[in-house]
Amino acid sequence: MMGPAHSLSGAAAWLGVGAAAAAADRAMPWPVLVVGALICAGAALAPDLDHKSATISRAFGPVSKALCEIVDKLSYAVYKATKKPGDPRRTGGHRTLTHTWLWAVMIGGGASALAVLGGRWAVLALLFIHMVLAVEGLLWRAARMSSDILVWLLGATSAWILAGVLDKPGNGSDWLFSAPGQEYLWLGLPILLGALVHDIGDALTVSGCPILWPIPVGRKRWYPIGPPKAIRFRAGSWVELKVLMPVFMLLGGVGGAAALNVI
């Protein structure tokens, strides 16, 4: 799928988690719901860091472009080293390593560890990165018409404000983990979820997605998981724009209302 649909699906997924948490009598404070939805919307763009034309590869200028080159080469090297006889030959690493459940777990776990071990500045860095990506994904028309510097300033300002809101007693920094020093351990959850939602979205397209790697399926280790080919669609097609994106908006609205006990 394209960036806007990925971001909408990420936000809707976290709002759905919020609804489930409320149903389980573990309701999220509203700042956790909002911040988690924005982080998840941003994180839902992250797996495409292996593609030079992707939103995330352009979002942070030369830094993300250079990182894209590294991730692409790393993904391709892992693909070549682990492929089975049934896996096709490739010339790049797009939709390989970063589009797997293992990668999602690694970046989610890494983000949680960074938030706990790195303190406030690490939390601010994670928020900044994902706020910028959320702006690029959810407000993509405005973001493309604006300069990168304005988007970065909006991301930095949002990160600073939201971190201050979360830090206030009862606002959710310790929503899930309350032990001293572990308050922001939950930050890895929307990042993990965003990556998985991205993979599921790509699995719906004609190319499928090797979510299960490194678990082999038949003669392939990079098996492109997806529904029957007859119901798959091309990225950017009318199915994505006219059907899926409105559905994500509707589901997000219902999930947010349920999470806040409005319905």
mmCIF file of C-alpha atoms in Angstrom, residues 91-185:
data_model
loop_
_atom_site.group_PDB
_atom_site.id
_atom_site.type_symbol
_atom_site.label_atom_id
_atom_site.label_comp_id
_atom_site.label_asym_id
_atom_site.label_seq_id
_atom_site.Cartn_x
_atom_site.Cartn_y
_atom_site.Cartn_z
ATOM 1 C CA THR A 91 18.395 -7.394 -7.307
ATOM 2 C CA GLY A 92 17.454 -5.458 -4.158
ATOM 3 C CA GLY A 93 16.181 -5.823 -0.632
ATOM 4 C CA HIS A 94 12.728 -4.199 -0.850
ATOM 5 C CA ARG A 95 9.983 -6.206 0.896
ATOM 6 C CA THR A 96 12.365 -8.639 2.521
ATOM 7 C CA LEU A 97 13.917 -8.244 5.983
ATOM 8 C CA THR A 98 12.031 -5.120 7.099
ATOM 9 C CA HIS A 99 8.710 -6.688 6.098
ATOM 10 C CA THR A 100 8.855 -9.600 8.553
ATOM 11 C CA TRP A 101 7.448 -10.272 12.017
ATOM 12 C CA LEU A 102 10.970 -10.690 13.364
ATOM 13 C CA TRP A 103 11.982 -7.201 12.254
ATOM 14 C CA ALA A 104 8.819 -5.772 13.833
ATOM 15 C CA VAL A 105 9.641 -7.437 17.142
ATOM 16 C CA MET A 106 13.245 -6.249 16.975
ATOM 17 C CA ILE A 107 12.438 -2.590 16.349
ATOM 18 C CA GLY A 108 9.607 -2.602 18.889
ATOM 19 C CA GLY A 109 11.818 -4.199 21.528
ATOM 20 C CA GLY A 110 14.698 -1.917 20.630
ATOM 21 C CA ALA A 111 12.507 1.168 20.981
ATOM 22 C CA SER A 112 11.290 0.034 24.412
ATOM 23 C CA ALA A 113 14.848 -0.595 25.570
ATOM 24 C CA LEU A 114 15.960 2.800 24.249
ATOM 25 C CA ALA A 115 13.085 4.563 26.003
ATOM 26 C CA VAL A 116 13.980 2.943 29.322
ATOM 27 C CA LEU A 117 17.770 3.120 29.130
ATOM 28 C CA GLY A 118 18.076 6.451 27.309
ATOM 29 C CA GLY A 119 15.806 8.498 29.551
ATOM 30 C CA ARG A 120 13.884 11.598 28.541
ATOM 31 C CA TRP A 121 16.008 12.507 25.523
ATOM 32 C CA ALA A 122 15.562 9.045 24.065
ATOM 33 C CA VAL A 123 11.791 9.344 24.554
ATOM 34 C CA LEU A 124 11.843 12.735 22.848
ATOM 35 C CA ALA A 125 13.869 11.316 19.940
ATOM 36 C CA LEU A 126 11.415 8.456 19.443
ATOM 37 C CA LEU A 127 8.473 10.855 19.588
ATOM 38 C CA PHE A 128 10.130 13.279 17.157
ATOM 39 C CA ILE A 129 10.854 10.593 14.560
ATOM 40 C CA HIS A 130 7.354 9.186 14.673
ATOM 41 C CA MET A 131 5.605 12.571 14.805
ATOM 42 C CA VAL A 132 7.416 13.587 11.608
ATOM 43 C CA LEU A 133 6.417 10.316 9.960
ATOM 44 C CA ALA A 134 2.824 10.704 11.168
ATOM 45 C CA VAL A 135 2.671 14.167 9.593
ATOM 46 C CA GLU A 136 4.143 12.798 6.354
ATOM 47 C CA GLY A 137 1.613 9.970 6.287
ATOM 48 C CA LEU A 138 -1.598 11.449 7.660
ATOM 49 C CA LEU A 139 -1.142 14.988 6.305
ATOM 50 C CA TRP A 140 0.714 13.969 3.187
ATOM 51 C CA ARG A 141 -0.760 16.611 0.873
ATOM 52 C CA ALA A 142 0.185 19.454 3.217
ATOM 53 C CA ALA A 143 3.567 17.863 3.975
ATOM 54 C CA ARG A 144 4.495 17.680 0.288
ATOM 55 C CA MET A 145 3.584 21.328 -0.204
ATOM 56 C CA SER A 146 5.667 22.386 2.830
ATOM 57 C CA SER A 147 9.413 22.406 3.319
ATOM 58 C CA ASP A 148 11.095 19.607 5.229
ATOM 59 C CA ILE A 149 12.198 22.096 7.874
ATOM 60 C CA LEU A 150 8.605 23.060 8.661
ATOM 61 C CA VAL A 151 7.634 19.402 9.000
ATOM 62 C CA TRP A 152 10.619 18.775 11.295
ATOM 63 C CA LEU A 153 9.697 21.799 13.428
ATOM 64 C CA LEU A 154 6.131 20.537 13.717
ATOM 65 C CA GLY A 155 7.422 17.096 14.686
ATOM 66 C CA ALA A 156 9.819 18.516 17.278
ATOM 67 C CA THR A 157 7.187 20.814 18.783
ATOM 68 C CA SER A 158 4.639 18.010 18.920
ATOM 69 C CA ALA A 159 7.154 15.655 20.543
ATOM 70 C CA TRP A 160 8.049 18.209 23.229
ATOM 71 C CA ILE A 161 4.420 19.040 24.035
ATOM 72 C CA LEU A 162 3.226 15.441 24.077
ATOM 73 C CA ALA A 163 6.131 14.304 26.257
ATOM 74 C CA GLY A 164 5.228 17.042 28.729
ATOM 75 C CA VAL A 165 1.582 15.960 28.748
ATOM 76 C CA LEU A 166 2.493 12.294 29.293
ATOM 77 C CA ASP A 167 4.814 13.183 32.163
ATOM 78 C CA LYS A 168 1.998 14.686 34.226
ATOM 79 C CA PRO A 169 0.634 12.346 36.932
ATOM 80 C CA GLY A 170 -2.251 10.242 35.684
ATOM 81 C CA ASN A 171 -1.673 11.059 32.008
ATOM 82 C CA GLY A 172 -0.180 7.728 31.114
ATOM 83 C CA SER A 173 3.613 7.580 31.070
ATOM 84 C CA ASP A 174 3.179 4.675 33.496
ATOM 85 C CA TRP A 175 -0.040 3.372 31.936
ATOM 86 C CA LEU A 176 1.194 -0.180 31.450
ATOM 87 C CA PHE A 177 4.470 -0.405 33.374
ATOM 88 C CA SER A 178 4.706 1.435 36.677
ATOM 89 C CA ALA A 179 8.040 0.240 38.083
ATOM 90 C CA PRO A 180 10.563 3.075 38.531
ATOM 91 C CA GLY A 181 12.441 3.682 35.292
ATOM 92 C CA GLN A 182 10.051 1.566 33.208
ATOM 93 C CA GLU A 183 7.297 4.131 32.663
ATOM 94 C CA TYR A 184 7.895 4.442 28.929
ATOM 95 C CA LEU A 185 8.463 0.758 28.250
#
